[in-house]
Each structure stands twice: as C-alpha cells, then as structure tokens.
mmCIF file of C-alpha atoms in Angstrom:
data_model
loop_
_atom_site.group_PDB
_atom_site.id
_atom_site.type_symbol
_atom_site.label_atom_id
_atom_site.label_comp_id
_atom_site.label_asym_id
_atom_site.label_seq_id
_atom_site.Cartn_x
_atom_site.Cartn_y
_atom_site.Cartn_z
ATOM 1 C CA UNK A 158 -14.765 -7.465 38.634
ATOM 2 C CA UNK A 159 -11.480 -8.587 37.104
ATOM 3 C CA UNK A 160 -13.425 -10.173 34.257
ATOM 4 C CA UNK A 161 -15.191 -6.879 33.608
ATOM 5 C CA UNK A 162 -12.028 -4.803 33.313
ATOM 6 C CA UNK A 163 -10.419 -7.515 31.125
ATOM 7 C CA UNK A 164 -13.082 -7.131 28.441
ATOM 8 C CA UNK A 165 -13.151 -3.363 28.797
ATOM 9 C CA UNK A 166 -9.404 -3.271 28.124
ATOM 10 C CA UNK A 167 -9.837 -5.492 25.056
ATOM 11 C CA UNK A 168 -12.676 -3.327 23.738
ATOM 12 C CA UNK A 169 -10.532 -0.214 24.172
ATOM 13 C CA UNK A 170 -7.816 -1.828 22.042
ATOM 14 C CA UNK A 171 -10.271 -2.993 19.387
ATOM 15 C CA UNK A 172 -11.996 0.375 19.124
ATOM 16 C CA UNK A 173 -8.656 2.109 18.639
ATOM 17 C CA UNK A 174 -8.101 0.507 15.234
ATOM 18 C CA UNK A 175 -11.777 0.304 14.407
ATOM 19 C CA UNK A 176 -12.641 3.989 14.888
ATOM 20 C CA UNK A 177 -9.737 6.174 15.949
ATOM 21 C CA UNK A 178 -6.729 5.185 13.812
ATOM 22 C CA UNK A 179 -8.555 3.370 11.022
ATOM 23 C CA UNK A 180 -6.189 2.872 8.085
ATOM 24 C CA UNK A 181 -6.100 4.271 5.423
ATOM 25 C CA UNK A 182 -8.439 7.108 6.519
ATOM 26 C CA UNK A 183 -6.932 8.338 9.779
ATOM 27 C CA UNK A 184 -3.515 6.750 9.333
ATOM 28 C CA UNK A 185 -2.525 7.072 5.696
ATOM 29 C CA UNK A 186 -0.986 3.607 5.254
ATOM 30 C CA UNK A 187 -2.004 0.618 3.159
ATOM 31 C CA UNK A 188 -3.129 2.854 0.314
ATOM 32 C CA UNK A 189 -2.174 0.634 -2.639
ATOM 33 C CA UNK A 190 -4.837 -2.075 -2.143
ATOM 34 C CA UNK A 191 -7.338 0.552 -0.951
ATOM 35 C CA UNK A 192 -7.071 2.174 -4.375
ATOM 36 C CA UNK A 193 -6.570 -0.911 -6.497
ATOM 37 C CA UNK A 194 -9.168 -3.453 -5.378
ATOM 38 C CA UNK A 195 -12.069 -1.158 -4.411
ATOM 39 C CA UNK A 196 -13.921 -1.298 -7.733
ATOM 40 C CA UNK A 197 -16.711 -3.196 -5.920
ATOM 41 C CA UNK A 198 -17.834 -3.391 -2.289
ATOM 42 C CA UNK A 199 -17.497 -7.190 -2.102
ATOM 43 C CA UNK A 200 -13.786 -6.966 -2.996
ATOM 44 C CA UNK A 201 -13.359 -4.835 0.137
ATOM 45 C CA UNK A 202 -14.919 -7.572 2.279
ATOM 46 C CA UNK A 203 -12.662 -10.316 0.885
ATOM 47 C CA UNK A 204 -9.524 -8.164 1.035
ATOM 48 C CA UNK A 205 -10.497 -7.142 4.584
ATOM 49 C CA UNK A 206 -10.858 -10.788 5.609
ATOM 50 C CA UNK A 207 -7.440 -11.591 4.136
ATOM 51 C CA UNK A 208 -5.735 -8.683 5.919
ATOM 52 C CA UNK A 209 -7.500 -9.443 9.229
ATOM 53 C CA UNK A 210 -6.413 -13.094 9.014
ATOM 54 C CA UNK A 211 -2.779 -12.218 8.329
ATOM 55 C CA UNK A 212 -2.694 -9.448 10.932
ATOM 56 C CA UNK A 213 -4.303 -11.665 13.575
ATOM 57 C CA UNK A 214 -1.961 -14.594 12.868
ATOM 58 C CA UNK A 215 1.155 -12.454 12.739
ATOM 59 C CA UNK A 216 0.370 -10.447 15.891
ATOM 60 C CA UNK A 217 -0.523 -13.496 17.995
ATOM 61 C CA UNK A 218 2.443 -15.622 16.826
ATOM 62 C CA UNK A 219 4.950 -12.804 17.227
ATOM 63 C CA UNK A 220 3.509 -11.847 20.593
ATOM 64 C CA UNK A 221 3.921 -15.468 21.755
ATOM 65 C CA UNK A 222 7.515 -15.562 20.481
ATOM 66 C CA UNK A 223 8.429 -12.031 21.529
ATOM 67 C CA UNK A 224 10.822 -13.163 24.276
ATOM 68 C CA UNK A 225 12.718 -15.528 21.959
ATOM 69 C CA UNK A 226 13.141 -13.463 18.796
ATOM 70 C CA UNK A 227 16.586 -11.785 18.891
ATOM 71 C CA UNK A 228 16.210 -8.031 18.450
ATOM 72 C CA UNK A 229 18.807 -7.675 15.705
ATOM 73 C CA UNK A 230 17.140 -10.090 13.281
ATOM 74 C CA UNK A 231 13.537 -9.397 14.277
ATOM 75 C CA UNK A 232 12.448 -7.775 10.995
ATOM 76 C CA UNK A 233 13.453 -10.751 8.759
ATOM 77 C CA UNK A 234 11.742 -13.114 11.234
ATOM 78 C CA UNK A 235 8.551 -11.009 11.139
ATOM 79 C CA UNK A 236 8.622 -10.925 7.337
ATOM 80 C CA UNK A 237 8.943 -14.717 7.064
ATOM 81 C CA UNK A 238 6.042 -15.303 9.475
ATOM 82 C CA UNK A 239 3.888 -12.788 7.592
ATOM 83 C CA UNK A 240 4.835 -14.258 4.194
ATOM 84 C CA UNK A 241 3.840 -17.773 5.302
ATOM 85 C CA UNK A 242 0.453 -16.533 6.563
ATOM 86 C CA UNK A 243 -0.100 -14.635 3.307
ATOM 87 C CA UNK A 244 0.645 -17.796 1.312
ATOM 88 C CA UNK A 245 -1.970 -19.654 3.372
ATOM 89 C CA UNK A 246 -4.746 -17.090 2.824
ATOM 90 C CA UNK A 247 -3.769 -16.746 -0.858
ATOM 91 C CA UNK A 248 -4.298 -20.476 -1.429
ATOM 92 C CA UNK A 249 -7.515 -20.505 0.642
ATOM 93 C CA UNK A 250 -9.015 -17.623 -1.368
ATOM 94 C CA UNK A 251 -7.959 -19.226 -4.666
ATOM 95 C CA UNK A 252 -9.801 -22.367 -3.624
ATOM 96 C CA UNK A 253 -12.968 -20.816 -2.153
ATOM 97 C CA UNK A 254 -13.684 -17.600 -4.109
ATOM 98 C CA UNK A 255 -11.697 -18.003 -7.360
ATOM 99 C CA UNK A 256 -13.530 -15.193 -9.228
ATOM 100 C CA UNK A 257 -12.792 -12.533 -6.596
ATOM 101 C CA UNK A 258 -9.298 -13.953 -6.050
ATOM 102 C CA UNK A 259 -8.620 -13.242 -9.725
ATOM 103 C CA UNK A 260 -9.848 -9.638 -9.357
ATOM 104 C CA UNK A 261 -7.669 -9.051 -6.286
ATOM 105 C CA UNK A 262 -4.741 -10.483 -8.284
ATOM 106 C CA UNK A 263 -1.266 -9.710 -6.997
ATOM 107 C CA UNK A 264 -2.674 -7.587 -4.166
ATOM 108 C CA UNK A 265 -3.205 -10.706 -2.030
ATOM 109 C CA UNK A 266 0.497 -11.747 -2.086
ATOM 110 C CA UNK A 267 1.352 -8.053 -1.728
ATOM 111 C CA UNK A 268 -0.179 -8.058 1.785
ATOM 112 C CA UNK A 269 3.361 -9.153 2.778
ATOM 113 C CA UNK A 270 4.633 -5.615 2.204
ATOM 114 C CA UNK A 271 1.544 -3.831 3.531
ATOM 115 C CA UNK A 272 2.749 -1.293 6.085
ATOM 116 C CA UNK A 273 -0.245 -1.980 8.376
ATOM 117 C CA UNK A 274 0.928 -5.521 9.153
ATOM 118 C CA UNK A 275 4.612 -4.815 9.792
ATOM 119 C CA UNK A 276 3.683 -1.548 11.528
ATOM 120 C CA UNK A 277 1.308 -3.126 14.065
ATOM 121 C CA UNK A 278 3.630 -6.094 14.649
ATOM 122 C CA UNK A 279 6.613 -3.833 15.364
ATOM 123 C CA UNK A 280 4.692 -1.183 17.316
ATOM 124 C CA UNK A 281 2.313 -3.402 19.290
ATOM 125 C CA UNK A 282 2.655 -7.195 19.142
ATOM 126 C CA UNK A 283 6.376 -7.134 19.937
ATOM 127 C CA UNK A 284 5.710 -5.646 23.397
ATOM 128 C CA UNK A 285 2.271 -6.974 24.391
ATOM 129 C CA UNK A 286 0.499 -10.156 25.503
ATOM 130 C CA UNK A 287 -1.102 -12.443 22.898
ATOM 131 C CA UNK A 288 -4.647 -11.546 24.065
ATOM 132 C CA UNK A 289 -3.994 -7.832 23.693
ATOM 133 C CA UNK A 290 -2.268 -8.414 20.345
ATOM 134 C CA UNK A 291 -5.329 -10.338 19.118
ATOM 135 C CA UNK A 292 -7.619 -7.460 20.148
ATOM 136 C CA UNK A 293 -5.360 -4.959 18.414
ATOM 137 C CA UNK A 294 -5.293 -7.094 15.242
ATOM 138 C CA UNK A 295 -9.087 -7.445 15.258
ATOM 139 C CA UNK A 296 -9.531 -3.678 15.544
ATOM 140 C CA UNK A 297 -7.111 -2.737 12.798
ATOM 141 C CA UNK A 298 -8.188 -5.603 10.513
ATOM 142 C CA UNK A 299 -11.913 -4.863 10.757
ATOM 143 C CA UNK A 300 -11.192 -1.132 10.608
ATOM 144 C CA UNK A 301 -9.335 -1.619 7.337
ATOM 145 C CA UNK A 302 -12.223 -3.760 6.107
ATOM 146 C CA UNK A 303 -14.895 -1.119 6.705
ATOM 147 C CA UNK A 304 -12.697 1.494 5.081
ATOM 148 C CA UNK A 305 -12.270 -0.663 1.957
ATOM 149 C CA UNK A 306 -15.989 -1.472 1.869
ATOM 150 C CA UNK A 307 -16.846 2.243 2.194
ATOM 151 C CA UNK A 308 -14.633 3.230 -0.750
ATOM 152 C CA UNK A 309 -15.745 0.168 -2.718
ATOM 153 C CA UNK A 310 -19.404 1.066 -2.117
ATOM 154 C CA UNK A 311 -18.976 4.634 -3.378
ATOM 155 C CA UNK A 312 -17.143 3.464 -6.483
ATOM 156 C CA UNK A 313 -19.527 0.588 -7.202
ATOM 157 C CA UNK A 314 -22.701 2.664 -6.756
ATOM 158 C CA UNK A 315 -21.475 5.605 -8.850
ATOM 159 C CA UNK A 316 -19.561 3.557 -11.410
ATOM 160 C CA UNK A 317 -21.878 0.609 -11.874
ATOM 161 C CA UNK A 318 -25.220 1.588 -10.302
ATOM 162 C CA UNK A 319 -25.079 -1.476 -8.042
ATOM 163 C CA UNK A 320 -24.187 -2.240 -4.418
ATOM 164 C CA UNK A 321 -22.908 -5.734 -3.557
ATOM 165 C CA UNK A 322 -24.285 -6.701 -6.982
ATOM 166 C CA UNK A 323 -27.805 -5.388 -6.210
ATOM 167 C CA UNK A 324 -29.250 -2.832 -8.624
ATOM 168 C CA UNK A 325 -29.472 0.519 -6.784
ATOM 169 C CA UNK A 326 -30.103 2.950 -9.613
ATOM 170 C CA UNK A 327 -32.895 2.139 -12.128
ATOM 171 C CA UNK A 328 -31.599 0.126 -15.085
ATOM 172 C CA UNK A 329 -31.590 2.896 -17.732
ATOM 173 C CA UNK A 330 -29.841 5.552 -15.628
ATOM 174 C CA UNK A 331 -26.376 6.457 -16.919
ATOM 175 C CA UNK A 332 -23.412 5.564 -14.647
ATOM 176 C CA UNK A 333 -20.061 7.297 -14.359
ATOM 177 C CA UNK A 334 -17.601 4.747 -15.727
ATOM 178 C CA UNK A 335 -14.710 6.880 -14.524
ATOM 179 C CA UNK A 336 -15.255 5.628 -10.961
ATOM 180 C CA UNK A 337 -14.402 2.098 -12.039
ATOM 181 C CA UNK A 338 -11.108 3.290 -13.574
ATOM 182 C CA UNK A 339 -7.836 4.404 -11.979
ATOM 183 C CA UNK A 340 -8.598 8.178 -11.760
ATOM 184 C CA UNK A 341 -11.873 7.401 -9.967
ATOM 185 C CA UNK A 342 -9.936 5.585 -7.238
ATOM 186 C CA UNK A 343 -7.696 8.591 -6.533
ATOM 187 C CA UNK A 344 -10.554 11.116 -6.688
ATOM 188 C CA UNK A 345 -12.844 9.035 -4.438
ATOM 189 C CA UNK A 346 -10.093 8.615 -1.849
ATOM 190 C CA UNK A 347 -9.299 12.354 -1.981
ATOM 191 C CA UNK A 348 -12.980 13.249 -1.519
ATOM 192 C CA UNK A 349 -13.390 10.852 1.418
ATOM 193 C CA UNK A 350 -10.260 12.176 3.163
ATOM 194 C CA UNK A 351 -11.440 15.775 2.634
ATOM 195 C CA UNK A 352 -14.925 14.956 4.004
ATOM 196 C CA UNK A 353 -13.400 13.281 7.078
ATOM 197 C CA UNK A 354 -11.187 16.352 7.576
ATOM 198 C CA UNK A 355 -14.269 18.590 7.639
ATOM 199 C CA UNK A 356 -16.154 16.292 10.019
ATOM 200 C CA UNK A 357 -13.195 16.042 12.366
ATOM 201 C CA UNK A 358 -12.711 19.795 12.428
ATOM 202 C CA UNK A 359 -16.392 20.347 13.306
ATOM 203 C CA UNK A 360 -16.169 17.770 16.095
ATOM 204 C CA UNK A 361 -12.902 19.180 17.468
ATOM 205 C CA UNK A 362 -13.130 20.462 21.049
ATOM 206 C CA UNK A 363 -13.611 24.217 21.403
ATOM 207 C CA UNK A 364 -10.063 24.760 22.644
ATOM 208 C CA UNK A 365 -8.713 23.538 19.306
ATOM 209 C CA UNK A 366 -11.128 25.780 17.438
ATOM 210 C CA UNK A 367 -9.912 28.754 19.419
ATOM 211 C CA UNK A 368 -6.353 27.918 18.449
ATOM 212 C CA UNK A 369 -7.229 28.772 14.850
ATOM 213 C CA UNK A 370 -8.361 32.285 15.812
ATOM 214 C CA UNK A 371 -5.573 34.897 15.606
ATOM 215 C CA UNK A 372 -3.766 35.423 18.879
ATOM 216 C CA UNK A 373 -4.705 39.118 19.154
ATOM 217 C CA UNK A 374 -8.449 38.560 19.225
ATOM 218 C CA UNK A 375 -8.100 35.733 21.733
ATOM 219 C CA UNK A 376 -6.190 38.008 24.068
ATOM 220 C CA UNK A 377 -8.796 40.709 23.595
ATOM 221 C CA UNK A 378 -11.546 38.278 24.512
ATOM 222 C CA UNK A 379 -9.703 37.280 27.657
ATOM 223 C CA UNK B 56 12.670 -5.717 -31.507
ATOM 224 C CA UNK B 57 9.468 -3.776 -32.217
ATOM 225 C CA UNK B 58 7.680 -6.011 -29.762
ATOM 226 C CA UNK B 59 10.159 -5.121 -27.014
ATOM 227 C CA UNK B 60 9.731 -1.390 -27.686
ATOM 228 C CA UNK B 61 5.972 -1.845 -27.414
ATOM 229 C CA UNK B 62 6.479 -3.675 -24.119
ATOM 230 C CA UNK B 63 8.594 -0.776 -22.833
ATOM 231 C CA UNK B 64 6.039 1.867 -23.800
ATOM 232 C CA UNK B 65 3.195 -0.224 -22.433
ATOM 233 C CA UNK B 66 4.918 -0.677 -19.068
ATOM 234 C CA UNK B 67 6.009 2.965 -18.800
ATOM 235 C CA UNK B 68 2.903 4.814 -19.971
ATOM 236 C CA UNK B 69 -0.188 2.691 -20.582
ATOM 237 C CA UNK B 70 0.038 0.544 -17.448
ATOM 238 C CA UNK B 71 2.001 3.017 -15.354
ATOM 239 C CA UNK B 72 2.958 1.433 -12.031
ATOM 240 C CA UNK B 73 1.742 4.377 -9.947
ATOM 241 C CA UNK B 74 -1.155 5.786 -11.927
ATOM 242 C CA UNK B 75 -2.745 2.662 -13.341
ATOM 243 C CA UNK B 76 -1.547 -0.343 -11.327
ATOM 244 C CA UNK B 77 -1.434 1.409 -7.904
ATOM 245 C CA UNK B 78 1.909 -0.072 -6.904
ATOM 246 C CA UNK B 79 4.296 1.901 -4.676
ATOM 247 C CA UNK B 80 1.897 4.675 -3.664
ATOM 248 C CA UNK B 81 3.533 5.321 -0.258
ATOM 249 C CA UNK B 82 6.741 6.955 -1.615
ATOM 250 C CA UNK B 83 4.588 8.614 -4.299
ATOM 251 C CA UNK B 84 2.969 10.652 -1.509
ATOM 252 C CA UNK B 85 5.865 10.524 0.951
ATOM 253 C CA UNK B 86 9.001 11.625 -0.901
ATOM 254 C CA UNK B 87 7.586 13.897 -3.620
ATOM 255 C CA UNK B 88 7.923 17.155 -1.701
ATOM 256 C CA UNK B 89 10.841 18.197 -3.911
ATOM 257 C CA UNK B 90 12.233 17.175 -7.283
ATOM 258 C CA UNK B 91 15.622 16.067 -5.971
ATOM 259 C CA UNK B 92 14.318 13.450 -3.554
ATOM 260 C CA UNK B 93 11.780 12.222 -6.111
ATOM 261 C CA UNK B 94 14.578 11.714 -8.632
ATOM 262 C CA UNK B 95 16.710 9.856 -6.079
ATOM 263 C CA UNK B 96 13.841 7.575 -5.164
ATOM 264 C CA UNK B 97 13.174 6.957 -8.855
ATOM 265 C CA UNK B 98 16.837 6.084 -9.368
ATOM 266 C CA UNK B 99 16.833 3.677 -6.447
ATOM 267 C CA UNK B 100 13.632 1.994 -7.652
ATOM 268 C CA UNK B 101 15.028 1.659 -11.189
ATOM 269 C CA UNK B 102 18.182 0.034 -9.877
ATOM 270 C CA UNK B 103 16.401 -2.422 -7.595
ATOM 271 C CA UNK B 104 13.731 -3.277 -10.183
ATOM 272 C CA UNK B 105 16.366 -4.259 -12.756
ATOM 273 C CA UNK B 106 18.326 -6.386 -10.301
ATOM 274 C CA UNK B 107 15.131 -7.955 -8.965
ATOM 275 C CA UNK B 108 14.036 -8.936 -12.460
ATOM 276 C CA UNK B 109 17.476 -10.372 -13.118
ATOM 277 C CA UNK B 110 17.390 -12.510 -9.949
ATOM 278 C CA UNK B 111 13.746 -13.474 -9.691
ATOM 279 C CA UNK B 112 13.427 -14.846 -13.222
ATOM 280 C CA UNK B 113 16.080 -17.600 -12.843
ATOM 281 C CA UNK B 114 14.826 -18.299 -9.320
ATOM 282 C CA UNK B 115 11.333 -19.042 -10.619
ATOM 283 C CA UNK B 116 12.340 -20.945 -13.762
ATOM 284 C CA UNK B 117 15.382 -22.880 -12.518
ATOM 285 C CA UNK B 118 14.570 -23.442 -8.848
ATOM 286 C CA UNK B 119 10.892 -23.119 -7.920
ATOM 287 C CA UNK B 120 9.348 -24.592 -11.088
ATOM 288 C CA UNK B 121 11.547 -27.730 -11.456
ATOM 289 C CA UNK B 122 11.169 -28.528 -7.750
ATOM 290 C CA UNK B 123 7.378 -27.966 -7.831
ATOM 291 C CA UNK B 124 7.649 -25.317 -5.119
ATOM 292 C CA UNK B 125 5.472 -22.706 -6.843
ATOM 293 C CA UNK B 126 3.498 -22.124 -3.653
ATOM 294 C CA UNK B 127 6.644 -20.800 -1.937
ATOM 295 C CA UNK B 128 6.786 -17.938 -4.444
ATOM 296 C CA UNK B 129 5.746 -15.138 -2.062
ATOM 297 C CA UNK B 130 8.077 -16.275 0.720
ATOM 298 C CA UNK B 131 11.024 -16.835 -1.631
ATOM 299 C CA UNK B 132 10.578 -13.526 -3.459
ATOM 300 C CA UNK B 133 10.317 -11.324 -0.374
ATOM 301 C CA UNK B 134 13.372 -12.989 1.160
ATOM 302 C CA UNK B 135 15.457 -12.602 -1.968
ATOM 303 C CA UNK B 136 14.400 -8.949 -2.324
ATOM 304 C CA UNK B 137 15.250 -8.192 1.305
ATOM 305 C CA UNK B 138 18.689 -9.806 0.974
ATOM 306 C CA UNK B 139 19.280 -8.133 -2.371
ATOM 307 C CA UNK B 140 18.478 -4.637 -1.118
ATOM 308 C CA UNK B 141 20.739 -5.154 1.892
ATOM 309 C CA UNK B 142 23.639 -6.310 -0.325
ATOM 310 C CA UNK B 143 23.089 -3.461 -2.786
ATOM 311 C CA UNK B 144 23.205 -0.943 0.031
ATOM 312 C CA UNK B 145 26.489 -2.356 1.365
ATOM 313 C CA UNK B 146 27.939 -2.556 -2.142
ATOM 314 C CA UNK B 147 27.030 1.012 -3.092
ATOM 315 C CA UNK B 148 28.300 2.409 0.204
ATOM 316 C CA UNK B 149 31.702 0.788 -0.406
ATOM 317 C CA UNK B 150 31.969 1.432 -4.148
ATOM 318 C CA UNK B 151 30.535 4.885 -4.626
ATOM 319 C CA UNK B 152 29.939 7.211 -1.683
ATOM 320 C CA UNK B 153 28.515 9.817 -4.097
ATOM 321 C CA UNK B 154 25.908 7.397 -5.397
ATOM 322 C CA UNK B 155 25.155 6.301 -1.838
ATOM 323 C CA UNK B 156 24.652 9.920 -0.899
ATOM 324 C CA UNK B 157 22.227 10.315 -3.824
ATOM 325 C CA UNK B 158 19.929 7.369 -3.266
ATOM 326 C CA UNK B 159 21.471 4.924 -0.808
ATOM 327 C CA UNK B 160 19.368 6.253 2.050
ATOM 328 C CA UNK B 161 16.214 5.357 0.114
ATOM 329 C CA UNK B 162 17.257 1.739 -0.379
ATOM 330 C CA UNK B 163 16.050 0.311 2.969
ATOM 331 C CA UNK B 164 12.615 1.819 2.282
ATOM 332 C CA UNK B 165 12.426 -0.110 -0.959
ATOM 333 C CA UNK B 166 12.233 -3.583 0.623
ATOM 334 C CA UNK B 167 8.687 -2.817 1.747
ATOM 335 C CA UNK B 168 7.784 -0.976 -1.465
ATOM 336 C CA UNK B 169 5.082 -3.011 -3.153
ATOM 337 C CA UNK B 170 6.322 -1.880 -6.583
ATOM 338 C CA UNK B 171 9.319 -4.236 -6.289
ATOM 339 C CA UNK B 172 7.496 -7.363 -5.121
ATOM 340 C CA UNK B 173 4.716 -6.395 -7.536
ATOM 341 C CA UNK B 174 7.175 -6.365 -10.424
ATOM 342 C CA UNK B 175 8.539 -9.775 -9.418
ATOM 343 C CA UNK B 176 5.036 -11.277 -9.260
ATOM 344 C CA UNK B 177 3.975 -9.638 -12.538
ATOM 345 C CA UNK B 178 6.925 -10.798 -14.661
ATOM 346 C CA UNK B 179 6.511 -14.359 -13.427
ATOM 347 C CA UNK B 180 2.720 -14.258 -13.765
ATOM 348 C CA UNK B 181 2.908 -12.985 -17.349
ATOM 349 C CA UNK B 182 5.386 -15.713 -18.314
ATOM 350 C CA UNK B 183 7.958 -13.305 -19.765
ATOM 351 C CA UNK B 184 11.326 -14.408 -21.169
ATOM 352 C CA UNK B 185 14.455 -12.969 -19.504
ATOM 353 C CA UNK B 186 14.793 -10.271 -22.201
ATOM 354 C CA UNK B 187 11.145 -9.308 -21.836
ATOM 355 C CA UNK B 188 11.554 -9.238 -18.057
ATOM 356 C CA UNK B 189 14.430 -6.759 -18.281
ATOM 357 C CA UNK B 190 12.620 -4.502 -20.761
ATOM 358 C CA UNK B 191 9.468 -4.634 -18.644
ATOM 359 C CA UNK B 192 11.467 -3.732 -15.532
ATOM 360 C CA UNK B 193 13.162 -0.872 -17.366
ATOM 361 C CA UNK B 194 9.856 0.448 -18.718
ATOM 362 C CA UNK B 195 8.088 0.165 -15.371
ATOM 363 C CA UNK B 196 10.948 1.943 -13.632
ATOM 364 C CA UNK B 197 10.958 4.719 -16.249
ATOM 365 C CA UNK B 198 7.214 5.194 -15.839
ATOM 366 C CA UNK B 199 7.571 5.169 -12.052
ATOM 367 C CA UNK B 200 10.307 7.808 -12.110
ATOM 368 C CA UNK B 201 8.346 9.928 -14.596
ATOM 369 C CA UNK B 202 5.232 9.933 -12.405
ATOM 370 C CA UNK B 203 7.322 10.699 -9.288
ATOM 371 C CA UNK B 204 8.964 13.675 -11.025
ATOM 372 C CA UNK B 205 5.646 15.020 -12.324
ATOM 373 C CA UNK B 206 4.109 14.768 -8.861
ATOM 374 C CA UNK B 207 7.106 16.489 -7.254
ATOM 375 C CA UNK B 208 7.049 19.267 -9.849
ATOM 376 C CA UNK B 209 3.365 19.955 -9.256
ATOM 377 C CA UNK B 210 3.710 19.779 -5.470
ATOM 378 C CA UNK B 211 6.592 22.260 -5.513
ATOM 379 C CA UNK B 212 4.300 24.750 -7.252
ATOM 380 C CA UNK B 213 1.532 23.924 -4.780
ATOM 381 C CA UNK B 214 3.640 25.449 -1.998
ATOM 382 C CA UNK B 215 2.365 28.838 -3.122
ATOM 383 C CA UNK B 216 -1.230 27.791 -3.747
ATOM 384 C CA UNK B 217 -4.095 28.447 -1.369
ATOM 385 C CA UNK B 218 -5.477 24.936 -0.861
ATOM 386 C CA UNK B 219 -8.966 24.673 0.724
ATOM 387 C CA UNK B 220 -8.609 23.689 4.366
ATOM 388 C CA UNK B 221 -10.354 20.332 3.986
ATOM 389 C CA UNK B 222 -8.016 19.238 1.177
ATOM 390 C CA UNK B 223 -4.746 20.173 2.865
ATOM 391 C CA UNK B 224 -2.304 17.307 3.243
ATOM 392 C CA UNK B 225 -2.865 13.937 1.602
ATOM 393 C CA UNK B 226 -6.227 14.752 0.020
ATOM 394 C CA UNK B 227 -4.898 17.353 -2.418
ATOM 395 C CA UNK B 228 -2.009 15.049 -3.437
ATOM 396 C CA UNK B 229 -4.496 12.281 -4.210
ATOM 397 C CA UNK B 230 -6.623 14.703 -6.224
ATOM 398 C CA UNK B 231 -3.560 15.685 -8.269
ATOM 399 C CA UNK B 232 -2.767 11.984 -8.741
ATOM 400 C CA UNK B 233 -6.345 11.495 -9.957
ATOM 401 C CA UNK B 234 -5.938 14.191 -12.613
ATOM 402 C CA UNK B 235 -2.589 12.713 -13.662
ATOM 403 C CA UNK B 236 -4.184 9.261 -13.890
ATOM 404 C CA UNK B 237 -6.924 10.754 -16.054
ATOM 405 C CA UNK B 238 -4.297 12.144 -18.418
ATOM 406 C CA UNK B 239 -2.431 8.820 -18.483
ATOM 407 C CA UNK B 240 -5.695 7.068 -19.330
ATOM 408 C CA UNK B 241 -5.301 8.720 -22.735
ATOM 409 C CA UNK B 242 -2.229 6.547 -23.385
ATOM 410 C CA UNK B 243 -4.639 3.612 -23.544
ATOM 411 C CA UNK B 244 -5.288 4.785 -27.100
ATOM 412 C CA UNK B 245 -1.743 3.701 -28.031
ATOM 413 C CA UNK B 246 -3.050 0.150 -28.079
ATOM 414 C CA UNK B 247 0.248 -1.472 -27.127
ATOM 415 C CA UNK B 248 -0.506 -3.255 -23.876
#
C-alpha cells in the first residue's frame, strides 16, 4: 500500500508541471528560448532535453544540500550549481549534435538565467526531499519540452512545409516564410496563448462561468 | 569610425535585442505598463550592459584565454555579473539617492535578465575589440530602451481599447511585439549587420 501511494504522490507532482503549470503556456516564464529556438520542432526536443537535465540536476543536488546551504547566500550557491550543470550540457550537446547546438547558440548557456530553473529550485527543491524534487523537475522539464515542440511544430509546418524534417505539404505549395522569422515567433506564441485561453474558459466549472454574468441577473435567477 | 557607427546602428535596430534576438523578454512584458518604469528599466539595462562589456572583455582575453579556461565562461560570467550588479546597487544607493530612486530598484532584477549575459556571450563570441564591445553594448542598450518605450507607449493607449477576451493579458502584448518585430524587419534593408 505504501508503495502505491508513493508513486501516486510522484505522479501528482510530475503532472503538475506537465499539464497544469506548463511553462511558458500556463506560467509565462522562460519565454526567450521559447521564441528564439522554435524555428523547427527538433530544436524544441534538444532544448527541452537540456533544460530537463539542468532542472533535474539542480533540483536533486540542492534538495540534498538543503540543510547545509546557509539561507543568506543561497541564491549565489544555486546559481553556481546551475551554471556548472549548464556548462556540462553545453559541452555534451556541442559534442553530440553540433549542427543543432549551433542553431541553439547562446540560448544553451543562457539556461543559467532561465526563470524556470531558479524558480523551481527556490520554490520547491529548497523545501522538499530529493525524490519529490526529481519528480517536480521531470514534470516541469518535460512540460517545457512539449510546449517548445508544439510551437516549433506550428512554425516549422507553416514556415517550411516540413515537420521534424519530413515533407508535410506537397513540394510546390508556397510556405509562409514569416513564421521562420522573428515576427512569426511572437504571433505564433500570441495565437497559442489566446487559443489556450478560450479552451480554458470553455472548460471552466459552471460556478466560474456564472461569475461573469452581471450580479443583477444572478440574483434574479436565485 | 564609420565601421563603429554601422555597428551601433546594427546592434540598435537591425538586430534589436528584444525584437530580433529575443533577449530580455521578461521585463519587456513585465515592466512596460507605463512609460516611466520602461524608461527606468532601459536606463538600468544600459548602465549594466556598458559595465558588463567593460569587465567581461578583459576577463575573457586576459584571464580565461591565457589560462585555457574557456569552458568556465558561463560560470565566470554569471558570477561576475551577479557581483557587479550588487556592487552597482550599493554604489548608486550611496552616491545618488535620486538615481537609485529612478532605477536602483530594477537592478536586482537585471542579474537574471538574459540580455546581460547574452551581451557578454555575444561580444566574446564575435571576437570584438574593446572599442567595438563598448559601441555594441551602447547600441544594444539603445535598441533595448527604444523597444521598451515603444511597447510602453502602445500599452498605455491599450488601456482604453476593447481587447477580445481571449487575447487579454500576455497574448495581446505578444501580438503587439510581433507587429513591432515586423516593422523592425524592415531595418534589415539597411545592410549594416
């Protein structure tokens, strides 16, 4: 029985980042890389792996050390741990996928200042057990990955006619180059956020819907 | 001299930090509700960018490169920026309370602003000389402040606009940013970058 509730607890933590607070859709943080590297879906996967690795490492290490890190200097300590992990993944990516590493450019070292990492470390890992911190990191890391892949897919399909390099639209069909450029990133993100707003409002429980109705008519109905 | 002017224009307009390089988007959406705070943030970023350029360039060329410690770049840069911002804040608070009032409160936010670390990584990656680094920092900061002010100006007018429900909040700001980026794309025709 204990085993069962252990995994259920972990799944609850993972699903929180994966579905409920997924950055940058439901929590608007970590926008810079989400706009900059999402010209193709595959970039989202690699960037997602990098962020998940750093988040996982930082949350577990800081959770293990949480009783020994003095409160007053905790932020510099966190930043050093994160920066070391980022250096590791930066060198690994440069060695394994050099072409994509070049496309991601300075956004890999810039994971150091990504609000998601420092935010989760400060809000969660600093007060929780390593196992819970790992679950939290997995949820937020993979959540960020699917978000990046979603935006990358939209931009790659509309801007290039391909998805993960596979031809989706027939060869001769014109593509909208704008989606590969900077304005396309902003517009795609705006459209996705607006669509999610609509979906969430539809799904909202009836009590919330009623709240939007003017007070007078609600009283009349009662 | 002409080359340096080109570098300035390229950094400010063609490769605008916010609208083309996507660096420092958080304050772009966070503190652009009114012109005054946008200007203060722009001032703070300008200040820190210049000092960062001034410190990071010798660090890379006189410390990291001769010692073969290039791989420590990220760690070294973020530490130096964090220390720098802290010192600047203390210095400004002591020297000029008026200046501190204007943008001192934005300084702590800047440590985690990717525009600063981004600038440090860019100037080193491009192999600029110290003069080029300073001009590039100045141009980038000018472009950053310009985009912040434009965004704040538009958002102040938006207060009176009837935004569709789905776009309220971040979505409409991103849409505005998209239109601004489209306009800035036209600067690509300057052919200076």
